[in-house]
Amino acid sequence: MFTVNAPVKELIELDHKIFLQKIYCPEIASIVQPGQFLNVKVSNSYYPLLRRPFSVCDVEGDYIYLMFNILGEGTKLLAAKKINEPVDILGPLGNGFTSEGDYNTAVIVGGGLGAAPFPFLIKRLTDKKEVMTFIGGRSIHDVITYGMKNLFTSTDDGTTGFKGNVVALLKHKISELKKSKIKIPLKEFSLENDFDCEVSTECAMACGFGICQGCPIESTNHKDKYLLVCKDGPVFNIKDVEL
Amino acid sequence: MNKVDLSVSIGTLQLRNPIMLASGTVGYGNEMAEFIDLNTIGAIVTKSLSLKPRKGNPPQRIVETPAGMLNSIGLANVGVEEFIKTKIPFLQKYDVPIVCNVAASNIDEYAECVNLLTDENSIKAFEINVSCPNVKEGGLQFGNDLAAVGKVTAKVRAATKKPIIIKLSPNVSYIADFAKVVKQEGGDAVSAINTLVGTSFNIFTRKPKIFSVTGGLSGPAIKPVALAKVLEIKRNVEIPIIGIGGIMNWQDVVEFMIAGASAVQIGTLNFINPSAAKEILSSLEDFCIKQNLNKLSELTGSFLI
Ligand SMILES: Cc1cc2nc3c(=O)[nH]c(=O)nc-3n(C[C@H](O)[C@H](O)[C@H](O)COP(=O)(O)OP(=O)(O)OC[C@H]3O[C@@H](n4cnc5c(N)ncnc54)[C@H](O)[C@@H]3O)c2cc1C
Ligand SMILES: Cc1cc2nc3c(=O)[nH]c(=O)nc-3n(C[C@H](O)[C@H](O)[C@H](O)COP(=O)(O)O)c2cc1C
Ligand code: FES
């Protein structure tokens, strides 16, 4: 975990205002794990004041990728970075997904920008595991396909894929999945079916590395204290946290 | 070997330089140690410790605001016993004074906490947080009640020989009165300021953004308020002052010292740039050289009005 000034190398616009930012950052590219995140200072001044957390979306050699859409001032400034302009990055932060283990199919489920960490995760998994990916969005333009593998999609408005949310799509498919040992990130399914399941969580953050106590998440095992999303997570075994 | 004497004394507390890390913004030091050599810092102030561990408030605990942030952590902390057992051994590895910040829900509890901690060698002073809510005495916040602040100071004074710093609330109309009471009751110094009460609403749901409705405002937004409070104390009471509030760079440190601070604490900045203290220290040294100051402490209270 350290801070680096890393130059932006490319800004790729995926469908409808979803951006991929390619950043030259060998220090982080060489150690980051899928599911870990970075806390990014989006401006050179103290406006906006706090860093913004982003998952590492992909790694290619010495380059890392972030994926985001423009929500507010922070993401607007990030997208406006010029080529070769440095971004101040603190990371890698938190704990990522465990890709090892005694299973043969990884089932990956996400909605909207929740899909951001998956291209990197899928890359790491594909040598050893089968991967199935379920991605949902409000409409066709919100469905992220970048870096996905063996993809099933759903939209609320039915403009592409299954009509309904991604959980409904998954339920639809569940009978086929039951035949194999799988990894599936949804609490009710995982508990009902005794699947080993990890979930990536989000919370408002100030520091991103455990000093501000700003990012609590209820623990299943210890009712007397919270876990911290930034330090104990953001990826948790679903059995350990109350969602 | 430093070219300039950066050392300061706050009452009987000796610091190698005036840069302290504020309570609630350094954890218990271990995460910060990955970014900065703790041995170079003036002092570390621990997260407010209470007698028993506290879970703190449910999320959302943090909201960004213009030039600041609101927090409502709810004094989440490991409690005195766990602090001694698991946090002190790490801090002891460093040659950095530890100032233990203590919070409590009644006057006796403050004294009890201090009593339990006072024999720990690495603890060089106590900072008493009198700005916490949920207080039995008349349902008031301690920090708003002169008599209560006086009583807390006297009780903790009796519980330890180590320096006592009372951390004052800015949410009062005349802060110098509080500093006066602290001095009268045997306090060694005051810290000014803790966070200002603030809130923020989501305009679509019409609900407060923070679970506990209001929170404490920190960051650059509060710097002018903090400076005015430091100045007010300096002009009215003879007691060492630790300046806190919105310090973002070395210039801010100089400004606080000119207004009357002997030392300062860095808070919110630690979240954004955890190695800021190191950068500030080297710039302060350069400033002194350029200004022909042999001793940084000459700046304290040097305002010309
Ligand atoms: C561990 C972690 C990983 C993340 N990874 C990614 C990622 O890979 N890609 C990505 O696009 N975003 C990610 N986010 C969310 C991202 O941090 C926020 O979208 C970003 O802070 C928005 O900044 P802004 O200044 O543009 O918007 P702001 O001005 O801060 O907010 C604009 C609007 O977005 C809402 N908002 C702010 N933060 C969040 C949040 N965390 N979740 C949902 N809504 C929010 C605000 O309430 C507001 O309505 C992640 C968050 C966390 C905690
Ligand atoms: C997240 C957070 C937690 C804090 N926790 C404490 C605390 O436990 N005890 C205390 O006395 N002050 C606490 N403070 C107040 C700071 O120590 C400091 O007084 C305040 O933030 C103003 O300084 P700044 O503007 O530099 O942050 C906290 C501040 C923040 C932002
Ligand atoms: S964001 Fe600061 S502790 Fe998690």
PDB file of N, CA, C and O in Angstrom, chain B residues 33-94:
ATOM      1  N   ALA B  33       1.840   3.834   9.830  1.00  0.00           N
ATOM      2  CA  ALA B  33       3.264   3.478   9.804  1.00  0.00           C
ATOM      3  C   ALA B  33       3.700   2.979   8.430  1.00  0.00           C
ATOM      4  O   ALA B  33       4.882   2.967   8.115  1.00  0.00           O
ATOM      5  N   GLU B  34       2.738   2.571   7.601  1.00  0.00           N
ATOM      6  CA  GLU B  34       3.101   2.138   6.247  1.00  0.00           C
ATOM      7  C   GLU B  34       3.468   3.323   5.364  1.00  0.00           C
ATOM      8  O   GLU B  34       4.058   3.162   4.298  1.00  0.00           O
ATOM      9  N   PHE B  35       3.062   4.527   5.761  1.00  0.00           N
ATOM     10  CA  PHE B  35       3.290   5.700   4.916  1.00  0.00           C
ATOM     11  C   PHE B  35       4.354   6.634   5.466  1.00  0.00           C
ATOM     12  O   PHE B  35       4.917   7.438   4.752  1.00  0.00           O
ATOM     13  N   ILE B  36       4.568   6.604   6.757  1.00  0.00           N
ATOM     14  CA  ILE B  36       5.381   7.636   7.373  1.00  0.00           C
ATOM     15  C   ILE B  36       6.155   7.039   8.542  1.00  0.00           C
ATOM     16  O   ILE B  36       5.645   6.165   9.240  1.00  0.00           O
ATOM     17  N   ASP B  37       7.387   7.505   8.721  1.00  0.00           N
ATOM     18  CA  ASP B  37       8.175   7.057   9.853  1.00  0.00           C
ATOM     19  C   ASP B  37       7.635   7.755  11.106  1.00  0.00           C
ATOM     20  O   ASP B  37       7.837   8.960  11.287  1.00  0.00           O
ATOM     21  N   LEU B  38       6.978   6.988  11.944  1.00  0.00           N
ATOM     22  CA  LEU B  38       6.328   7.583  13.113  1.00  0.00           C
ATOM     23  C   LEU B  38       7.325   8.291  14.027  1.00  0.00           C
ATOM     24  O   LEU B  38       6.960   9.204  14.767  1.00  0.00           O
ATOM     25  N   ASN B  39       8.585   7.884  13.946  1.00  0.00           N
ATOM     26  CA  ASN B  39       9.605   8.508  14.801  1.00  0.00           C
ATOM     27  C   ASN B  39       9.867   9.973  14.466  1.00  0.00           C
ATOM     28  O   ASN B  39      10.528  10.674  15.221  1.00  0.00           O
ATOM     29  N   THR B  40       9.393  10.404  13.302  1.00  0.00           N
ATOM     30  CA  THR B  40       9.664  11.786  12.898  1.00  0.00           C
ATOM     31  C   THR B  40       8.562  12.747  13.362  1.00  0.00           C
ATOM     32  O   THR B  40       8.702  13.959  13.226  1.00  0.00           O
ATOM     33  N   ILE B  41       7.471  12.205  13.890  1.00  0.00           N
ATOM     34  CA  ILE B  41       6.311  13.039  14.226  1.00  0.00           C
ATOM     35  C   ILE B  41       6.420  13.558  15.662  1.00  0.00           C
ATOM     36  O   ILE B  41       7.013  12.900  16.519  1.00  0.00           O
ATOM     37  N   GLY B  42       5.818  14.722  15.894  1.00  0.00           N
ATOM     38  CA  GLY B  42       5.815  15.298  17.242  1.00  0.00           C
ATOM     39  C   GLY B  42       5.126  14.397  18.247  1.00  0.00           C
ATOM     40  O   GLY B  42       5.675  14.092  19.314  1.00  0.00           O
ATOM     41  N   ALA B  43       3.924  13.974  17.927  1.00  0.00           N
ATOM     42  CA  ALA B  43       3.179  13.068  18.813  1.00  0.00           C
ATOM     43  C   ALA B  43       1.993  12.480  18.056  1.00  0.00           C
ATOM     44  O   ALA B  43       1.528  13.047  17.069  1.00  0.00           O
ATOM     45  N   ILE B  44       1.548  11.349  18.555  1.00  0.00           N
ATOM     46  CA  ILE B  44       0.349  10.714  18.017  1.00  0.00           C
ATOM     47  C   ILE B  44      -0.745  10.794  19.069  1.00  0.00           C
ATOM     48  O   ILE B  44      -0.504  10.452  20.235  1.00  0.00           O
ATOM     49  N   VAL B  45      -1.922  11.262  18.667  1.00  0.00           N
ATOM     50  CA  VAL B  45      -3.039  11.283  19.604  1.00  0.00           C
ATOM     51  C   VAL B  45      -3.974  10.131  19.223  1.00  0.00           C
ATOM     52  O   VAL B  45      -4.439  10.052  18.089  1.00  0.00           O
ATOM     53  N   THR B  46      -4.231   9.266  20.171  1.00  0.00           N
ATOM     54  CA  THR B  46      -5.037   8.083  19.856  1.00  0.00           C
ATOM     55  C   THR B  46      -6.502   8.460  19.622  1.00  0.00           C
ATOM     56  O   THR B  46      -6.967   9.499  20.082  1.00  0.00           O
ATOM     57  N   LYS B  47      -7.206   7.595  18.928  1.00  0.00           N
ATOM     58  CA  LYS B  47      -8.667   7.679  18.840  1.00  0.00           C
ATOM     59  C   LYS B  47      -9.219   7.749  20.267  1.00  0.00           C
ATOM     60  O   LYS B  47      -8.687   7.098  21.158  1.00  0.00           O
ATOM     61  N   SER B  48     -10.264   8.534  20.482  1.00  0.00           N
ATOM     62  CA  SER B  48     -10.853   8.608  21.822  1.00  0.00           C
ATOM     63  C   SER B  48     -11.081   7.214  22.386  1.00  0.00           C
ATOM     64  O   SER B  48     -11.755   6.395  21.762  1.00  0.00           O
ATOM     65  N   LEU B  49     -10.531   6.983  23.560  1.00  0.00           N
ATOM     66  CA  LEU B  49     -10.735   5.696  24.226  1.00  0.00           C
ATOM     67  C   LEU B  49     -11.799   5.843  25.290  1.00  0.00           C
ATOM     68  O   LEU B  49     -11.822   6.838  26.020  1.00  0.00           O
ATOM     69  N   SER B  50     -12.671   4.855  25.378  1.00  0.00           N
ATOM     70  CA  SER B  50     -13.639   4.841  26.465  1.00  0.00           C
ATOM     71  C   SER B  50     -13.360   3.612  27.327  1.00  0.00           C
ATOM     72  O   SER B  50     -12.641   2.701  26.901  1.00  0.00           O
ATOM     73  N   LEU B  51     -13.941   3.601  28.508  1.00  0.00           N
ATOM     74  CA  LEU B  51     -13.684   2.506  29.434  1.00  0.00           C
ATOM     75  C   LEU B  51     -13.997   1.161  28.778  1.00  0.00           C
ATOM     76  O   LEU B  51     -13.186   0.248  28.756  1.00  0.00           O
ATOM     77  N   LYS B  52     -15.178   1.068  28.203  1.00  0.00           N
ATOM     78  CA  LYS B  52     -15.591  -0.166  27.531  1.00  0.00           C
ATOM     79  C   LYS B  52     -15.496   0.057  26.014  1.00  0.00           C
ATOM     80  O   LYS B  52     -15.654   1.187  25.560  1.00  0.00           O
ATOM     81  N   PRO B  53     -15.290  -1.019  25.241  1.00  0.00           N
ATOM     82  CA  PRO B  53     -15.259  -0.845  23.783  1.00  0.00           C
ATOM     83  C   PRO B  53     -16.587  -0.295  23.277  1.00  0.00           C
ATOM     84  O   PRO B  53     -17.628  -0.553  23.884  1.00  0.00           O
ATOM     85  N   ARG B  54     -16.554   0.481  22.204  1.00  0.00           N
ATOM     86  CA  ARG B  54     -17.789   1.015  21.626  1.00  0.00           C
ATOM     87  C   ARG B  54     -17.876   0.648  20.165  1.00  0.00           C
ATOM     88  O   ARG B  54     -16.904   0.760  19.415  1.00  0.00           O
ATOM     89  N   LYS B  55     -19.062   0.202  19.779  1.00  0.00           N
ATOM     90  CA  LYS B  55     -19.277  -0.230  18.402  1.00  0.00           C
ATOM     91  C   LYS B  55     -19.389   0.975  17.468  1.00  0.00           C
ATOM     92  O   LYS B  55     -19.052   0.894  16.297  1.00  0.00           O
ATOM     93  N   GLY B  56     -19.855   2.085  17.968  1.00  0.00           N
ATOM     94  CA  GLY B  56     -20.019   3.281  17.135  1.00  0.00           C
ATOM     95  C   GLY B  56     -21.348   3.273  16.402  1.00  0.00           C
ATOM     96  O   GLY B  56     -22.166   2.359  16.572  1.00  0.00           O
ATOM     97  N   ASN B  57     -21.567   4.313  15.614  1.00  0.00           N
ATOM     98  CA  ASN B  57     -22.855   4.489  14.935  1.00  0.00           C
ATOM     99  C   ASN B  57     -22.959   3.649  13.669  1.00  0.00           C
ATOM    100  O   ASN B  57     -21.952   3.358  13.032  1.00  0.00           O
ATOM    101  N   PRO B  58     -24.216   3.321  13.276  1.00  0.00           N
ATOM    102  CA  PRO B  58     -24.410   2.614  12.007  1.00  0.00           C
ATOM    103  C   PRO B  58     -24.045   3.526  10.822  1.00  0.00           C
ATOM    104  O   PRO B  58     -23.975   4.744  10.990  1.00  0.00           O
ATOM    105  N   PRO B  59     -23.848   2.938   9.631  1.00  0.00           N
ATOM    106  CA  PRO B  59     -23.579   3.782   8.472  1.00  0.00           C
ATOM    107  C   PRO B  59     -24.835   4.581   8.098  1.00  0.00           C
ATOM    108  O   PRO B  59     -25.919   4.168   8.469  1.00  0.00           O
ATOM    109  N   GLN B  60     -24.795   5.664   7.454  1.00  0.00           N
ATOM    110  CA  GLN B  60     -23.643   6.280   6.884  1.00  0.00           C
ATOM    111  C   GLN B  60     -22.979   7.160   7.918  1.00  0.00           C
ATOM    112  O   GLN B  60     -23.619   7.972   8.560  1.00  0.00           O
ATOM    113  N   ARG B  61     -21.645   7.031   8.024  1.00  0.00           N
ATOM    114  CA  ARG B  61     -20.908   7.769   9.038  1.00  0.00           C
ATOM    115  C   ARG B  61     -20.166   8.971   8.465  1.00  0.00           C
ATOM    116  O   ARG B  61     -19.655   9.779   9.231  1.00  0.00           O
ATOM    117  N   ILE B  62     -20.060   9.027   7.157  1.00  0.00           N
ATOM    118  CA  ILE B  62     -19.216  10.057   6.542  1.00  0.00           C
ATOM    119  C   ILE B  62     -19.896  10.675   5.333  1.00  0.00           C
ATOM    120  O   ILE B  62     -20.501   9.963   4.534  1.00  0.00           O
ATOM    121  N   VAL B  63     -19.834  11.990   5.227  1.00  0.00           N
ATOM    122  CA  VAL B  63     -20.328  12.685   4.030  1.00  0.00           C
ATOM    123  C   VAL B  63     -19.356  13.803   3.675  1.00  0.00           C
ATOM    124  O   VAL B  63     -18.907  14.531   4.564  1.00  0.00           O
ATOM    125  N   GLU B  64     -19.075  13.915   2.416  1.00  0.00           N
ATOM    126  CA  GLU B  64     -18.239  15.031   1.972  1.00  0.00           C
ATOM    127  C   GLU B  64     -19.102  16.282   1.843  1.00  0.00           C
ATOM    128  O   GLU B  64     -20.266  16.199   1.458  1.00  0.00           O
ATOM    129  N   THR B  65     -18.535  17.419   2.197  1.00  0.00           N
ATOM    130  CA  THR B  65     -19.255  18.696   2.107  1.00  0.00           C
ATOM    131  C   THR B  65     -18.334  19.686   1.389  1.00  0.00           C
ATOM    132  O   THR B  65     -17.173  19.367   1.163  1.00  0.00           O
ATOM    133  N   PRO B  66     -18.818  20.894   1.064  1.00  0.00           N
ATOM    134  CA  PRO B  66     -17.899  21.848   0.445  1.00  0.00           C
ATOM    135  C   PRO B  66     -16.702  22.122   1.364  1.00  0.00           C
ATOM    136  O   PRO B  66     -16.889  22.533   2.505  1.00  0.00           O
ATOM    137  N   ALA B  67     -15.522  21.840   0.873  1.00  0.00           N
ATOM    138  CA  ALA B  67     -14.265  22.064   1.596  1.00  0.00           C
ATOM    139  C   ALA B  67     -14.197  21.365   2.956  1.00  0.00           C
ATOM    140  O   ALA B  67     -13.464  21.802   3.850  1.00  0.00           O
ATOM    141  N   GLY B  68     -14.949  20.310   3.118  1.00  0.00           N
ATOM    142  CA  GLY B  68     -14.889  19.611   4.402  1.00  0.00           C
ATOM    143  C   GLY B  68     -15.567  18.256   4.355  1.00  0.00           C
ATOM    144  O   GLY B  68     -15.924  17.752   3.287  1.00  0.00           O
ATOM    145  N   MET B  69     -15.707  17.675   5.519  1.00  0.00           N
ATOM    146  CA  MET B  69     -16.472  16.424   5.625  1.00  0.00           C
ATOM    147  C   MET B  69     -17.188  16.397   6.967  1.00  0.00           C
ATOM    148  O   MET B  69     -16.750  17.019   7.934  1.00  0.00           O
ATOM    149  N   LEU B  70     -18.316  15.681   6.961  1.00  0.00           N
ATOM    150  CA  LEU B  70     -19.037  15.456   8.208  1.00  0.00           C
ATOM    151  C   LEU B  70     -18.776  14.029   8.629  1.00  0.00           C
ATOM    152  O   LEU B  70     -18.791  13.123   7.788  1.00  0.00           O
ATOM    153  N   ASN B  71     -18.517  13.818   9.931  1.00  0.00           N
ATOM    154  CA  ASN B  71     -18.406  12.442  10.385  1.00  0.00           C
ATOM    155  C   ASN B  71     -19.235  12.239  11.627  1.00  0.00           C
ATOM    156  O   ASN B  71     -19.417  13.158  12.427  1.00  0.00           O
ATOM    157  N   SER B  72     -19.742  11.033  11.723  1.00  0.00           N
ATOM    158  CA  SER B  72     -20.429  10.646  12.935  1.00  0.00           C
ATOM    159  C   SER B  72     -20.050   9.199  13.219  1.00  0.00           C
ATOM    160  O   SER B  72     -20.805   8.265  12.958  1.00  0.00           O
ATOM    161  N   ILE B  73     -18.815   9.047  13.693  1.00  0.00           N
ATOM    162  CA  ILE B  73     -18.281   7.703  13.933  1.00  0.00           C
ATOM    163  C   ILE B  73     -18.901   7.141  15.218  1.00  0.00           C
ATOM    164  O   ILE B  73     -19.050   5.934  15.372  1.00  0.00           O
ATOM    165  N   GLY B  74     -19.273   8.010  16.138  1.00  0.00           N
ATOM    166  CA  GLY B  74     -19.879   7.536  17.390  1.00  0.00           C
ATOM    167  C   GLY B  74     -18.841   6.971  18.343  1.00  0.00           C
ATOM    168  O   GLY B  74     -19.127   6.045  19.104  1.00  0.00           O
ATOM    169  N   LEU B  75     -17.619   7.534  18.280  1.00  0.00           N
ATOM    170  CA  LEU B  75     -16.545   7.128  19.183  1.00  0.00           C
ATOM    171  C   LEU B  75     -16.276   5.621  19.184  1.00  0.00           C
ATOM    172  O   LEU B  75     -15.960   5.037  20.231  1.00  0.00           O
ATOM    173  N   ALA B  76     -16.394   5.009  18.022  1.00  0.00           N
ATOM    174  CA  ALA B  76     -16.045   3.587  17.916  1.00  0.00           C
ATOM    175  C   ALA B  76     -14.600   3.410  18.374  1.00  0.00           C
ATOM    176  O   ALA B  76     -13.717   4.095  17.887  1.00  0.00           O
ATOM    177  N   ASN B  77     -14.381   2.543  19.341  1.00  0.00           N
ATOM    178  CA  ASN B  77     -13.007   2.295  19.801  1.00  0.00           C
ATOM    179  C   ASN B  77     -12.913   0.974  20.538  1.00  0.00           C
ATOM    180  O   ASN B  77     -13.923   0.386  20.902  1.00  0.00           O
ATOM    181  N   VAL B  78     -11.675   0.513  20.728  1.00  0.00           N
ATOM    182  CA  VAL B  78     -11.477  -0.836  21.269  1.00  0.00           C
ATOM    183  C   VAL B  78     -11.614  -0.904  22.793  1.00  0.00           C
ATOM    184  O   VAL B  78     -11.628  -1.996  23.366  1.00  0.00           O
ATOM    185  N   GLY B  79     -11.675   0.259  23.447  1.00  0.00           N
ATOM    186  CA  GLY B  79     -11.760   0.253  24.912  1.00  0.00           C
ATOM    187  C   GLY B  79     -10.368   0.226  25.540  1.00  0.00           C
ATOM    188  O   GLY B  79      -9.394  -0.209  24.911  1.00  0.00           O
ATOM    189  N   VAL B  80     -10.289   0.700  26.787  1.00  0.00           N
ATOM    190  CA  VAL B  80      -8.995   0.869  27.451  1.00  0.00           C
ATOM    191  C   VAL B  80      -8.216  -0.446  27.565  1.00  0.00           C
ATOM    192  O   VAL B  80      -7.028  -0.515  27.249  1.00  0.00           O
ATOM    193  N   GLU B  81      -8.899  -1.499  27.989  1.00  0.00           N
ATOM    194  CA  GLU B  81      -8.205  -2.769  28.268  1.00  0.00           C
ATOM    195  C   GLU B  81      -7.529  -3.310  27.006  1.00  0.00           C
ATOM    196  O   GLU B  81      -6.350  -3.657  26.991  1.00  0.00           O
ATOM    197  N   GLU B  82      -8.306  -3.369  25.921  1.00  0.00           N
ATOM    198  CA  GLU B  82      -7.803  -3.878  24.648  1.00  0.00           C
ATOM    199  C   GLU B  82      -6.681  -2.970  24.109  1.00  0.00           C
ATOM    200  O   GLU B  82      -5.702  -3.444  23.533  1.00  0.00           O
ATOM    201  N   PHE B  83      -6.817  -1.673  24.340  1.00  0.00           N
ATOM    202  CA  PHE B  83      -5.789  -0.727  23.896  1.00  0.00           C
ATOM    203  C   PHE B  83      -4.447  -1.068  24.555  1.00  0.00           C
ATOM    204  O   PHE B  83      -3.420  -1.156  23.893  1.00  0.00           O
ATOM    205  N   ILE B  84      -4.498  -1.293  25.853  1.00  0.00           N
ATOM    206  CA  ILE B  84      -3.259  -1.604  26.580  1.00  0.00           C
ATOM    207  C   ILE B  84      -2.685  -2.937  26.084  1.00  0.00           C
ATOM    208  O   ILE B  84      -1.488  -3.069  25.867  1.00  0.00           O
ATOM    209  N   LYS B  85      -3.574  -3.898  25.877  1.00  0.00           N
ATOM    210  CA  LYS B  85      -3.122  -5.243  25.513  1.00  0.00           C
ATOM    211  C   LYS B  85      -2.587  -5.309  24.078  1.00  0.00           C
ATOM    212  O   LYS B  85      -1.536  -5.876  23.826  1.00  0.00           O
ATOM    213  N   THR B  86      -3.318  -4.722  23.126  1.00  0.00           N
ATOM    214  CA  THR B  86      -2.956  -4.981  21.727  1.00  0.00           C
ATOM    215  C   THR B  86      -2.430  -3.773  20.951  1.00  0.00           C
ATOM    216  O   THR B  86      -1.813  -3.951  19.922  1.00  0.00           O
ATOM    217  N   LYS B  87      -2.710  -2.564  21.397  1.00  0.00           N
ATOM    218  CA  LYS B  87      -2.290  -1.408  20.596  1.00  0.00           C
ATOM    219  C   LYS B  87      -1.002  -0.776  21.117  1.00  0.00           C
ATOM    220  O   LYS B  87      -0.158  -0.353  20.337  1.00  0.00           O
ATOM    221  N   ILE B  88      -0.852  -0.709  22.431  1.00  0.00           N
ATOM    222  CA  ILE B  88       0.355  -0.107  23.003  1.00  0.00           C
ATOM    223  C   ILE B  88       1.625  -0.850  22.564  1.00  0.00           C
ATOM    224  O   ILE B  88       2.605  -0.201  22.181  1.00  0.00           O
ATOM    225  N   PRO B  89       1.644  -2.198  22.561  1.00  0.00           N
ATOM    226  CA  PRO B  89       2.886  -2.883  22.175  1.00  0.00           C
ATOM    227  C   PRO B  89       3.393  -2.449  20.797  1.00  0.00           C
ATOM    228  O   PRO B  89       4.586  -2.313  20.594  1.00  0.00           O
ATOM    229  N   PHE B  90       2.481  -2.201  19.859  1.00  0.00           N
ATOM    230  CA  PHE B  90       2.927  -1.729  18.538  1.00  0.00           C
ATOM    231  C   PHE B  90       3.534  -0.333  18.652  1.00  0.00           C
ATOM    232  O   PHE B  90       4.619  -0.063  18.139  1.00  0.00           O
ATOM    233  N   LEU B  91       2.832   0.552  19.332  1.00  0.00           N
ATOM    234  CA  LEU B  91       3.296   1.942  19.435  1.00  0.00           C
ATOM    235  C   LEU B  91       4.620   2.051  20.202  1.00  0.00           C
ATOM    236  O   LEU B  91       5.436   2.930  19.931  1.00  0.00           O
ATOM    237  N   GLN B  92       4.827   1.126  21.110  1.00  0.00           N
ATOM    238  CA  GLN B  92       6.060   1.148  21.913  1.00  0.00           C
ATOM    239  C   GLN B  92       7.312   0.920  21.081  1.00  0.00           C
ATOM    240  O   GLN B  92       8.412   1.261  21.495  1.00  0.00           O
ATOM    241  N   LYS B  93       7.127   0.326  19.901  1.00  0.00           N
ATOM    242  CA  LYS B  93       8.284   0.073  19.032  1.00  0.00           C
ATOM    243  C   LYS B  93       8.857   1.373  18.497  1.00  0.00           C
ATOM    244  O   LYS B  93       9.936   1.398  17.935  1.00  0.00           O
ATOM    245  N   TYR B  94       8.083   2.441  18.624  1.00  0.00           N
ATOM    246  CA  TYR B  94       8.525   3.719  18.063  1.00  0.00           C
ATOM    247  C   TYR B  94       8.889   4.690  19.165  1.00  0.00           C
ATOM    248  O   TYR B  94       8.346   4.632  20.268  1.00  0.00           O
TER     249      TYR B  94
END
